[in-house]
PDB file of C-alpha atoms in Angstrom:
ATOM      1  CA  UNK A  11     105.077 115.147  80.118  1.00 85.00           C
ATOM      2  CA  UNK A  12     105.348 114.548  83.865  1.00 95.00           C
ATOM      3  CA  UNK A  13     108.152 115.070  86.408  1.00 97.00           C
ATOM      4  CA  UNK A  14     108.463 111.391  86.367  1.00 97.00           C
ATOM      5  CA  UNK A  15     108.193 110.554  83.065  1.00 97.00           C
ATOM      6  CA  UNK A  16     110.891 112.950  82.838  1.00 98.00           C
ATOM      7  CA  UNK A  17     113.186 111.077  86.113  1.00 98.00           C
ATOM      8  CA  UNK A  18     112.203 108.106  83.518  1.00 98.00           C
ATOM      9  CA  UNK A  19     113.598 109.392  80.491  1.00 98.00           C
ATOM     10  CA  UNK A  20     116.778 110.878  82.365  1.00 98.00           C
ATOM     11  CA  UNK A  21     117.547 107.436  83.986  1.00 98.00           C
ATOM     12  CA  UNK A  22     117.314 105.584  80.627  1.00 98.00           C
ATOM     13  CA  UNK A  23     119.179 107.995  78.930  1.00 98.00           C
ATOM     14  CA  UNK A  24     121.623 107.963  81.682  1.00 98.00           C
ATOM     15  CA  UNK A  25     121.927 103.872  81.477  1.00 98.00           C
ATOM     16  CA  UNK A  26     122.549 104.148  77.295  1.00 98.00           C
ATOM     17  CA  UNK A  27     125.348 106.756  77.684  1.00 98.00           C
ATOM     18  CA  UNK A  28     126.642 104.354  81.104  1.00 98.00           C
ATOM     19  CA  UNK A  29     126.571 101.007  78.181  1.00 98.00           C
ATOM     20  CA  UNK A  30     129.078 102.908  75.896  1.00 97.00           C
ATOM     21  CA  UNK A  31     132.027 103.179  78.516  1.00 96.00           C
ATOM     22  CA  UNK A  32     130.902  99.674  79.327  1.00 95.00           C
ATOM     23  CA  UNK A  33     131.708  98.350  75.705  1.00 92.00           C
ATOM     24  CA  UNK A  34     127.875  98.306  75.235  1.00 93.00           C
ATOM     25  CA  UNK A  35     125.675 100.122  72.695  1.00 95.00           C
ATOM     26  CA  UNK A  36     124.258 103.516  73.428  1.00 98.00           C
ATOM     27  CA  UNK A  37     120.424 102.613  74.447  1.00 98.00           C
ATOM     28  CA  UNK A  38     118.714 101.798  77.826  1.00 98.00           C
ATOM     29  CA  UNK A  39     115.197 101.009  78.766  1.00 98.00           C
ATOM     30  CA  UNK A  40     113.272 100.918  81.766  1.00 98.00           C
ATOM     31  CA  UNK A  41     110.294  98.802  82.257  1.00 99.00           C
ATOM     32  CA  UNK A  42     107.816 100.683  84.566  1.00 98.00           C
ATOM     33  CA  UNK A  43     104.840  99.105  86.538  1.00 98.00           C
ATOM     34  CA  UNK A  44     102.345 101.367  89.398  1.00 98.00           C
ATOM     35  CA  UNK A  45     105.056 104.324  89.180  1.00 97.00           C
ATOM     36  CA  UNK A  46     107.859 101.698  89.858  1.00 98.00           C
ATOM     37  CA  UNK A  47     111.066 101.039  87.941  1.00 98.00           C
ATOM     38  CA  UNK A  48     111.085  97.146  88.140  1.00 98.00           C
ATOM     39  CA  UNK A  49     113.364  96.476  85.422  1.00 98.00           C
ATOM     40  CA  UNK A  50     116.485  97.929  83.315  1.00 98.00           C
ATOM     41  CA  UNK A  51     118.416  96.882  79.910  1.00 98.00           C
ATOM     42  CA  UNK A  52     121.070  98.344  78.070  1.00 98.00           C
ATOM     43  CA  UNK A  53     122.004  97.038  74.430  1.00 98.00           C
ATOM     44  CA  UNK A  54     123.888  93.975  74.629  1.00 96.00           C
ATOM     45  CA  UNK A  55     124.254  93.223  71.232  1.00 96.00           C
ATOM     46  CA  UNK A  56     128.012  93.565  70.660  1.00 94.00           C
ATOM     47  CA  UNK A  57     129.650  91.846  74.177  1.00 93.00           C
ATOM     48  CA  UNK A  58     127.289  88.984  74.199  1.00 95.00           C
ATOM     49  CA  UNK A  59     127.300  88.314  70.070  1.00 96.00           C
ATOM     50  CA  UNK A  60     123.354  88.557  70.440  1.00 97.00           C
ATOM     51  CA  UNK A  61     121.657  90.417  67.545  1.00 97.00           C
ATOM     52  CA  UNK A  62     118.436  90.635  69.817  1.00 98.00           C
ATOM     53  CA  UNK A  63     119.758  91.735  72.811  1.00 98.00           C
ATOM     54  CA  UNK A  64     118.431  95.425  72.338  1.00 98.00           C
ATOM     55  CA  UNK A  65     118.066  97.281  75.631  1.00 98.00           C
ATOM     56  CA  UNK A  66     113.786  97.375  75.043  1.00 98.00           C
ATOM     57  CA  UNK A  67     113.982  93.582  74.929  1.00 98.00           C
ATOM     58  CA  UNK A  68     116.752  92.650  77.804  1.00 98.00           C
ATOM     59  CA  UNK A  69     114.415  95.276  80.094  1.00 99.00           C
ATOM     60  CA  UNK A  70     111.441  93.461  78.763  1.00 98.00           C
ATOM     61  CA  UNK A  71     112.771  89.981  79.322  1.00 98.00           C
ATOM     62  CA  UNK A  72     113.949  90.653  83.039  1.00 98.00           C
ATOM     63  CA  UNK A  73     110.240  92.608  83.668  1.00 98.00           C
ATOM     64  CA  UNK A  74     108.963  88.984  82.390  1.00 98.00           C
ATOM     65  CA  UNK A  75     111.001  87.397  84.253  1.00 98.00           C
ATOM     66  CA  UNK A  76     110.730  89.779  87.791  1.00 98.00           C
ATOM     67  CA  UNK A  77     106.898  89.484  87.785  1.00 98.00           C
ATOM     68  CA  UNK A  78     106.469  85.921  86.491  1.00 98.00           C
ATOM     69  CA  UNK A  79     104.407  86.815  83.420  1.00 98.00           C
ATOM     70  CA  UNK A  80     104.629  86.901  79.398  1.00 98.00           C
ATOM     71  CA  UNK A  81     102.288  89.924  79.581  1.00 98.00           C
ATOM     72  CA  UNK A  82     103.330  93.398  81.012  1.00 98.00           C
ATOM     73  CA  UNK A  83     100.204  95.316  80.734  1.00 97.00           C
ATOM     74  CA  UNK A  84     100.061  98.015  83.049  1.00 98.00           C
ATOM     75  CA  UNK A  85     103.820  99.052  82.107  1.00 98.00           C
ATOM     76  CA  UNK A  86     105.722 101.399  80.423  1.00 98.00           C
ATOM     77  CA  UNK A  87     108.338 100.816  78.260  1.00 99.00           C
ATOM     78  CA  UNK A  88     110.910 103.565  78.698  1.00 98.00           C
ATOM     79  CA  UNK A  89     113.632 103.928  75.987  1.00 98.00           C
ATOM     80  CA  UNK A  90     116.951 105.907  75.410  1.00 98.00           C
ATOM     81  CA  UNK A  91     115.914 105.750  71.586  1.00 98.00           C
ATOM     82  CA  UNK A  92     112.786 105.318  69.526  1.00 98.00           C
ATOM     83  CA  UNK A  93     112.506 101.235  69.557  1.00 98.00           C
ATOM     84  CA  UNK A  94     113.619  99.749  66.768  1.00 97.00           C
ATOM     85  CA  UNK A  95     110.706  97.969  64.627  1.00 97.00           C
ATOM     86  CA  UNK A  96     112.080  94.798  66.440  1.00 97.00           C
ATOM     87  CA  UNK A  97     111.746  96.388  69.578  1.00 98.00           C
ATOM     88  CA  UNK A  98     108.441  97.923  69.087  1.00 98.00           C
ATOM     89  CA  UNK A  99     107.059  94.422  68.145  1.00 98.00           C
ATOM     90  CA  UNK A 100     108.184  92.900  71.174  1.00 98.00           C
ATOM     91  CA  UNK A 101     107.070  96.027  73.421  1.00 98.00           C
ATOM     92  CA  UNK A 102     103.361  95.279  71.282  1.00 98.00           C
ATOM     93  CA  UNK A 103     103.837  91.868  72.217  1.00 98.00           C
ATOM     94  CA  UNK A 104     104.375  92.289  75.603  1.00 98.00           C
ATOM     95  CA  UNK A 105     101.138  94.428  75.859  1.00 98.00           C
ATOM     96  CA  UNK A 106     102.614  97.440  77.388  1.00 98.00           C
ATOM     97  CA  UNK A 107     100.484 100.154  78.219  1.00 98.00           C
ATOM     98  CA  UNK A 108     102.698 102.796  76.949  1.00 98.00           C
ATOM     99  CA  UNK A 109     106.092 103.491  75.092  1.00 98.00           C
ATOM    100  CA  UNK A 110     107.969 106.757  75.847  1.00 98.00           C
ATOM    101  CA  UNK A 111     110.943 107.676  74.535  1.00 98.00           C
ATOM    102  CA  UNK A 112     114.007 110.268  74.353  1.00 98.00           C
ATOM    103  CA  UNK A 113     115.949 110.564  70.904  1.00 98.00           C
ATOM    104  CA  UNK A 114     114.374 109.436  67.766  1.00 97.00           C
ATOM    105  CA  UNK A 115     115.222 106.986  64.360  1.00 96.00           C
ATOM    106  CA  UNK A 116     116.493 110.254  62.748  1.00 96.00           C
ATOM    107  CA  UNK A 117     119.307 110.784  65.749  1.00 97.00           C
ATOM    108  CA  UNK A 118     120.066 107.068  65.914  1.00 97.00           C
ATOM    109  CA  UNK A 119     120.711 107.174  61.732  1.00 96.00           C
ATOM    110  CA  UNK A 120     122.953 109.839  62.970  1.00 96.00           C
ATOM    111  CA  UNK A 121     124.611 107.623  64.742  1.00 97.00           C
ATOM    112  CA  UNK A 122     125.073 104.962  62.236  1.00 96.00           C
ATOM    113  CA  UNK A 123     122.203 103.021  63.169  1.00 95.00           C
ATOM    114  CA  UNK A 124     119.960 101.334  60.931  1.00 90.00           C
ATOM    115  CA  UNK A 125     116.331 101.788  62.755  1.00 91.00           C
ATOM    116  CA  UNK A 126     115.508 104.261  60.112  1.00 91.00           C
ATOM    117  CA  UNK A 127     116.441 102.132  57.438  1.00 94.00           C
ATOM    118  CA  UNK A 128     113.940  99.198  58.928  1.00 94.00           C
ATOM    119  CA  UNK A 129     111.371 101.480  59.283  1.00 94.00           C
ATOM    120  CA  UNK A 130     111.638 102.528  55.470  1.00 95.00           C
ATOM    121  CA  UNK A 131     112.079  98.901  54.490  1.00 95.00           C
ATOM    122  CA  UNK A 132     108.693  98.418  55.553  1.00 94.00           C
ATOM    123  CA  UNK A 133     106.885 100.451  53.736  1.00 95.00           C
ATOM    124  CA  UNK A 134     108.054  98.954  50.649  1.00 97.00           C
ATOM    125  CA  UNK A 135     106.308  95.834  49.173  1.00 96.00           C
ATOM    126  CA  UNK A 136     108.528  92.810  49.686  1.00 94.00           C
ATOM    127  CA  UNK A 137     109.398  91.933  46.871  1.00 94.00           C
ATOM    128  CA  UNK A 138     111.252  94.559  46.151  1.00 96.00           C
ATOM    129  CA  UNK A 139     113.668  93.944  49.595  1.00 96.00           C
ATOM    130  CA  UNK A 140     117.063  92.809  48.981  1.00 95.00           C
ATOM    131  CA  UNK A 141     116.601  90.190  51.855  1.00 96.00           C
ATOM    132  CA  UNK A 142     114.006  87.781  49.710  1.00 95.00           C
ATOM    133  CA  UNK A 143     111.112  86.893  52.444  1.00 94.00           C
ATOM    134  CA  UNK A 144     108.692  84.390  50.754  1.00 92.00           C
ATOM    135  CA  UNK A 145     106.335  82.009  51.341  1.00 89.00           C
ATOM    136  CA  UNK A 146     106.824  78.839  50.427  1.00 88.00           C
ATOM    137  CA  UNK A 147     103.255  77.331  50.277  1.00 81.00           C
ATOM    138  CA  UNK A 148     103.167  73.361  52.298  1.00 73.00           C
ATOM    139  CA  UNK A 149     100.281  71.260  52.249  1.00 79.00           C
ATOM    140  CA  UNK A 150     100.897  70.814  55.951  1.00 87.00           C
ATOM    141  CA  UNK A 151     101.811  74.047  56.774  1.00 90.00           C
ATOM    142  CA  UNK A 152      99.274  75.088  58.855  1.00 90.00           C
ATOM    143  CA  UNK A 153      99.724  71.287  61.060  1.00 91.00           C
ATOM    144  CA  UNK A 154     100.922  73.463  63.880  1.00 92.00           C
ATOM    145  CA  UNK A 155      98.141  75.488  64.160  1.00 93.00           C
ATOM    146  CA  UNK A 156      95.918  72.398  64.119  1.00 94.00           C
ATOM    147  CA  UNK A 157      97.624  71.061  66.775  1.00 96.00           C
ATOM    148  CA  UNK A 158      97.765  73.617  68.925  1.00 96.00           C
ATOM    149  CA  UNK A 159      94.438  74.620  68.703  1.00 96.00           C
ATOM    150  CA  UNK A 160      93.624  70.991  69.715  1.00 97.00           C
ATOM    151  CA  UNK A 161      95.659  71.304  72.534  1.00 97.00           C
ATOM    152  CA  UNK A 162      92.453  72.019  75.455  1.00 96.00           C
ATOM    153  CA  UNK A 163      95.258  73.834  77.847  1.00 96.00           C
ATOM    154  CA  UNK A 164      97.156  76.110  75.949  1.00 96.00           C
ATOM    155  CA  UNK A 165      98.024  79.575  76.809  1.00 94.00           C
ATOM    156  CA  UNK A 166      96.738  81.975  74.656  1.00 91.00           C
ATOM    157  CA  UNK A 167      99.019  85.519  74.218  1.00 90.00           C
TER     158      UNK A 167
END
């Protein structure tokens, strides 16, 4: 690891433990682009009632925002934590170049987290989940597809 990966990793772990005395959760991220910190998050899941607003997706959403772009490759992603699977989606998503992080789905169980429990829930078949997740099979299911590959200016991502 470099000297400023590890300024990265400092700062973001720095940000989570800021969040708690802020009412927050305990996570930060950074979003990183050409050696440049360009954007921050902190989990804002309890003050703003927001069960998305994990610190990897607030940093992602104002790096989106900052550079005027749904894609961030050529970033980092920067975490406090391991990203959660939701997190790690929308990192994938976002086409980061790279995710780095500090503490890991075993500390954050610690913790009373659930990341652990996600990433467990997803190696089992579905069926077996106590959340049912099915498809429901429509003959017109697939209209939106049809009609947005039709459309001759979309924006593929």
């Amino acid at each position: 690891m470099s000297t400023q990966e590890e300024a990265w990793l400092a700062e973001s772990v720095k940000l989570a433990t800021s969040n708690v005395a802020a009412g927050g959760g305990p996570f930060g991220a950074l979003i990183v682009k050409d050696g440049e910190v360009i954007a921050t998050g902190v989990n804002r899941v309890t003050p703003t009632l927001d069960p998305t607003a994990h610190a990897e997706v607030v940093a992602i959403r104002e790096a989106c925002q900052k550079l005027q772009t749904f894609k961030l490759d050529g970033c980092v992603l920067v975490s406090s934590c391991e990203p959660c699977p939701m997190c790690l989606s929308s990192a994938l998503w976002a086409r980061v170049d790279r995710v780095i992080f500090a503490a890991d789905r075993h500390d954050a169980a610690k913790a009373g987290f659930d990341d652990l429990a996600f990433y467990e829930l997803f190696d089992k078949p579905r069926e077996t989940w106590d959340v049912p997740v099915t498809r429901v099979s429509s003959q017109d299911g697939f209209a939106p597809f049809a009609a947005w590959l039709d459309q001759p200016d979309r924006i593929d991502y």
